[in-house]
Coordinates of C-alpha atoms in Angstrom, one line a residue:
Chain A
D1258 CA 25.1 11.8 12.9
T1259 CA 23.6 8.4 13.7
A1260 CA 23.4 7.8 17.5
V1261 CA 23.2 4.0 17.5
S1262 CA 24.3 2.2 14.4
Q1263 CA 24.3 -1.5 13.4
T1264 CA 25.8 -3.4 10.6
P1265 CA 24.7 -5.1 8.6
K1266 CA 21.1 -4.0 8.1
Y1267 CA 20.2 -7.3 6.4
L1268 CA 21.8 -10.7 6.8
V1269 CA 20.8 -13.7 4.9
T1270 CA 22.6 -16.9 5.6
Q1271 CA 22.4 -20.7 5.6
M1272 CA 21.8 -22.9 8.6
G1273 CA 24.9 -23.9 10.4
N1274 CA 26.9 -20.8 9.5
D1275 CA 28.4 -18.4 12.0
K1276 CA 27.7 -14.7 11.7
S1277 CA 28.3 -11.4 13.6
I1278 CA 26.4 -8.2 14.0
K1279 CA 28.1 -5.0 15.1
C1280 CA 26.8 -2.1 17.1
E1281 CA 28.3 1.3 17.8
Q1282 CA 26.9 4.2 19.8
N1283 CA 28.3 7.8 19.7
L1284 CA 26.2 9.1 22.6
G1285 CA 28.8 8.5 25.3
H1286 CA 26.5 6.0 27.1
D1287 CA 27.8 3.5 29.6
T1288 CA 25.1 0.8 29.0
M1289 CA 24.3 -1.2 25.9
Y1290 CA 21.8 -3.9 25.1
W1291 CA 20.8 -6.6 22.6
Y1292 CA 17.2 -7.3 21.9
K1293 CA 15.5 -9.9 19.7
Q1294 CA 12.2 -9.0 18.0
D1295 CA 10.3 -12.0 16.6
S1296 CA 7.9 -12.2 13.7
K1297 CA 5.1 -11.1 16.0
K1298 CA 7.0 -8.0 17.0
F1299 CA 7.6 -9.2 20.5
L1300 CA 10.8 -7.6 22.0
K1301 CA 12.9 -9.7 24.3
I1302 CA 16.1 -8.6 26.1
M1303 CA 19.1 -10.9 25.4
F1304 CA 22.1 -9.2 26.9
S1305 CA 23.2 -6.0 28.6
Y1306 CA 26.6 -4.6 29.2
N1307 CA 27.6 -1.7 31.5
N1308 CA 31.1 -0.3 31.1
K1309 CA 32.1 -3.4 29.2
E1310 CA 30.8 -5.8 31.9
L1311 CA 28.0 -8.2 31.3
I1312 CA 25.1 -7.4 33.6
I1313 CA 22.1 -9.1 31.9
N1314 CA 22.3 -12.5 30.3
E1315 CA 18.8 -13.8 29.7
T1316 CA 18.0 -17.4 28.8
V1317 CA 19.7 -17.4 25.4
P1318 CA 21.4 -20.4 23.7
N1319 CA 25.1 -20.6 24.2
R1320 CA 25.5 -20.1 20.5
F1321 CA 25.0 -16.4 21.1
S1322 CA 28.0 -14.6 22.4
P1323 CA 28.2 -10.9 23.0
K1324 CA 31.4 -9.0 23.2
S1325 CA 32.1 -5.4 24.2
P1326 CA 35.6 -4.2 23.2
D1327 CA 34.9 -0.8 24.7
K1328 CA 31.9 1.2 26.0
A1329 CA 30.9 2.4 22.5
H1330 CA 30.7 -1.0 20.9
L1331 CA 28.7 -4.2 21.5
N1332 CA 28.9 -7.0 19.0
L1333 CA 26.9 -10.1 18.8
H1334 CA 28.3 -13.4 17.4
I1335 CA 26.0 -16.3 16.6
N1336 CA 27.4 -19.8 16.0
S1337 CA 25.7 -22.6 14.2
L1338 CA 22.7 -20.6 13.0
E1339 CA 19.3 -22.2 13.2
L1340 CA 16.0 -21.4 11.4
G1341 CA 14.6 -20.2 14.7
D1342 CA 17.2 -17.5 14.9
S1343 CA 15.5 -15.6 12.1
A1344 CA 14.4 -12.3 13.6
V1345 CA 15.3 -8.6 13.8
Y1346 CA 18.0 -7.9 16.3
F1347 CA 18.2 -4.5 17.9
C1348 CA 21.1 -2.9 19.7
A1349 CA 20.3 -0.1 22.2
S1350 CA 22.1 2.1 24.6
S1351 CA 21.3 4.2 27.7
Q1352 CA 23.2 6.7 29.7
D1353 CA 23.7 4.2 32.6
T1354 CA 21.8 1.4 34.3
S1355 CA 19.3 3.8 36.1
S1356 CA 15.7 2.6 35.6
Y1357 CA 14.5 6.1 34.6
N1358 CA 16.8 6.4 31.6
E1359 CA 15.3 5.8 28.2
Q1360 CA 17.0 3.5 25.8
F1361 CA 18.1 4.6 22.3
F1362 CA 17.7 2.0 19.6
G1363 CA 19.6 1.2 16.5
P1364 CA 17.8 0.6 13.2
G1365 CA 17.9 -3.2 13.6
T1366 CA 19.5 -6.1 11.7
R1367 CA 17.1 -8.4 10.0
L1368 CA 18.6 -11.9 10.1
T1369 CA 17.1 -14.6 7.8
V1370 CA 18.4 -18.1 8.2
L1371 CA 17.6 -20.4 5.2
Chain B
A500 CA 8.1 -9.0 38.9
Q501 CA 6.8 -6.6 36.3
S502 CA 4.7 -6.9 33.2
V503 CA 2.8 -4.9 30.6
T504 CA -0.5 -5.6 28.9
Q505 CA -1.4 -3.7 25.8
L506 CA -5.1 -4.1 25.0
G507 CA -5.7 -4.3 21.3
S508 CA -3.0 -5.6 19.0
H509 CA -4.5 -3.6 16.1
V510 CA -6.2 -0.2 16.3
S511 CA -7.7 1.7 13.4
V512 CA -8.8 5.3 13.4
S513 CA -9.8 7.8 10.8
E514 CA -7.5 10.7 10.1
G515 CA -8.4 13.5 12.4
A516 CA -9.9 11.2 15.0
L517 CA -8.8 10.6 18.6
V518 CA -6.0 8.1 19.1
L519 CA -6.2 6.0 22.3
L520 CA -3.8 3.1 22.8
R521 CA -4.2 1.3 26.1
C522 CA -1.4 0.1 28.4
N523 CA -1.8 -1.5 31.8
Y524 CA 1.2 -2.5 33.9
S525 CA 2.1 -4.6 36.9
S526 CA 5.0 -3.7 39.1
S527 CA 5.8 -4.4 42.7
V528 CA 7.6 -1.1 43.1
P529 CA 6.8 2.4 41.7
P530 CA 7.3 2.1 38.0
Y531 CA 9.0 4.1 35.3
L532 CA 6.8 3.9 32.2
F533 CA 7.7 4.5 28.6
W534 CA 6.0 4.6 25.2
Y535 CA 8.0 3.9 22.1
V536 CA 7.1 4.0 18.5
Q537 CA 8.4 1.8 15.7
Y538 CA 7.9 2.9 12.1
P539 CA 8.2 0.2 9.4
N540 CA 11.7 -1.2 9.1
Q541 CA 13.1 1.1 11.7
G542 CA 14.3 1.0 15.3
L543 CA 12.2 2.1 18.3
Q544 CA 12.0 5.8 19.1
L545 CA 11.0 7.2 22.5
L546 CA 7.6 9.1 22.4
L547 CA 7.4 9.9 26.1
K548 CA 8.2 8.6 29.6
Y549 CA 6.9 8.9 33.1
T550 CA 9.4 8.9 36.0
T551 CA 8.1 11.1 38.8
G552 CA 6.1 14.3 39.2
A553 CA 3.3 15.3 36.9
T554 CA 1.2 12.4 36.0
L555 CA 0.2 13.8 32.6
V556 CA 3.2 13.5 30.3
K557 CA 3.6 15.2 27.0
G558 CA 5.7 13.7 24.3
I559 CA 6.7 14.2 20.7
N560 CA 4.4 14.5 17.7
G561 CA 1.4 15.6 19.9
F562 CA 1.2 12.5 21.9
E563 CA 0.6 12.4 25.7
A564 CA 0.0 9.8 28.3
E565 CA -1.4 9.9 31.8
F566 CA -0.1 7.8 34.7
K567 CA -3.0 6.5 36.8
K568 CA -1.6 4.6 39.8
S569 CA -5.1 3.5 41.0
E570 CA -5.8 1.9 37.6
T571 CA -2.2 0.8 37.0
S572 CA -2.6 2.3 33.5
F573 CA -0.5 4.5 31.2
H574 CA -2.7 5.0 28.1
L575 CA -1.4 6.9 25.2
T576 CA -3.5 9.6 23.4
K577 CA -3.4 12.0 20.6
P578 CA -6.3 14.4 19.9
S579 CA -6.1 14.2 16.1
A580 CA -4.5 11.3 14.1
H581 CA -2.3 12.0 11.1
M582 CA -1.5 9.5 8.4
S583 CA 2.1 9.7 9.5
D584 CA 1.1 8.2 12.9
A585 CA 0.7 4.8 11.4
A586 CA 3.2 2.6 13.2
E587 CA 3.7 0.0 15.9
Y588 CA 3.5 1.4 19.5
F589 CA 5.1 -0.2 22.5
C590 CA 4.5 0.4 26.1
A591 CA 7.3 -0.5 28.5
V592 CA 7.8 -0.6 32.3
R593 CA 10.7 -0.8 34.6
G594 CA 10.4 -1.0 38.3
G595 CA 12.8 1.0 40.5
S596 CA 15.5 -1.6 40.9
A597 CA 14.6 -3.9 38.0
R598 CA 17.5 -4.8 35.8
Q599 CA 15.6 -4.5 32.6
L600 CA 12.8 -2.9 30.7
T601 CA 9.8 -5.1 30.0
F602 CA 7.9 -4.4 26.8
G603 CA 4.3 -5.0 26.0
S604 CA 3.4 -6.9 22.9
G605 CA 2.7 -3.8 20.8
T606 CA -0.2 -2.1 19.1
Q607 CA -0.3 -1.6 15.4
L608 CA -2.0 1.7 14.7
T609 CA -3.6 2.2 11.3
V610 CA -4.8 5.6 10.2
L611 CA -7.6 5.6 7.6
P612 CA -8.0 8.4 5.1

C-alpha cells in the first residue's frame, strides 16, 4: 500500500496551459507539503497545510495554488505554465507540525513545460 | 535561521570501501537532523534522524551518523559500500520551532565496482 501517492508521475505540457497535480496520503497524518526540486536537485518548500489550513506559503508565484479538500489530500494547481516551472514536484506528509517528525515523500511528478 | 552545507556534491567510492558523506548545519536553537536518500526517479526516503539522546544514530541499510554539537556536524557513514547505495543523499535540519525543514544541496554517491 503506497503511503504517499501522486498523480500524474509525468506531465508534459505547453507554455500557458493550466495543470493540476494530485497528492494523497494514507498514513493518517495531519500535515502535508509541496516541494519543488530543480534540475540541480535542490529541494525548496513551497507550501504546507496542517489539518487543511495553510501554514507555510513560501515565495511562490501566484500562479501556484494549493488546495486541501481534506487532511488526506493536497493538490497543486498551476496556471499559465512557464518554462521555468519545469521541475520535479514532491508531495510529503508528516504526523503533525512537530519539528522532530520525519516527512514521508511521494514518488514525485516530473513536469516538463515546452 | 537555519542552513545546511553538504561538502562534496559528488563522492565516488569503491565497492566495499568506507562511505563518508559530510554535513554541517547552522541553527540558532538545538536542531533536529535528518538524512534522506533519493534513488533515481524516486521520492526521498528517510535513512535516519537525530532528535535527542544518543548522538550516534543508526539507520537503515547499515548507515549511521554522529551528531557533534561542537563541530556542528552530522556526517553520514557506512563501513562498506554496496552497489545499491548509489543514490543522491540529502542532509536536512529543522530548529526547534522552525516552521520548515531545510535541505542541503545533496551529494551524489557513486559506487565503483
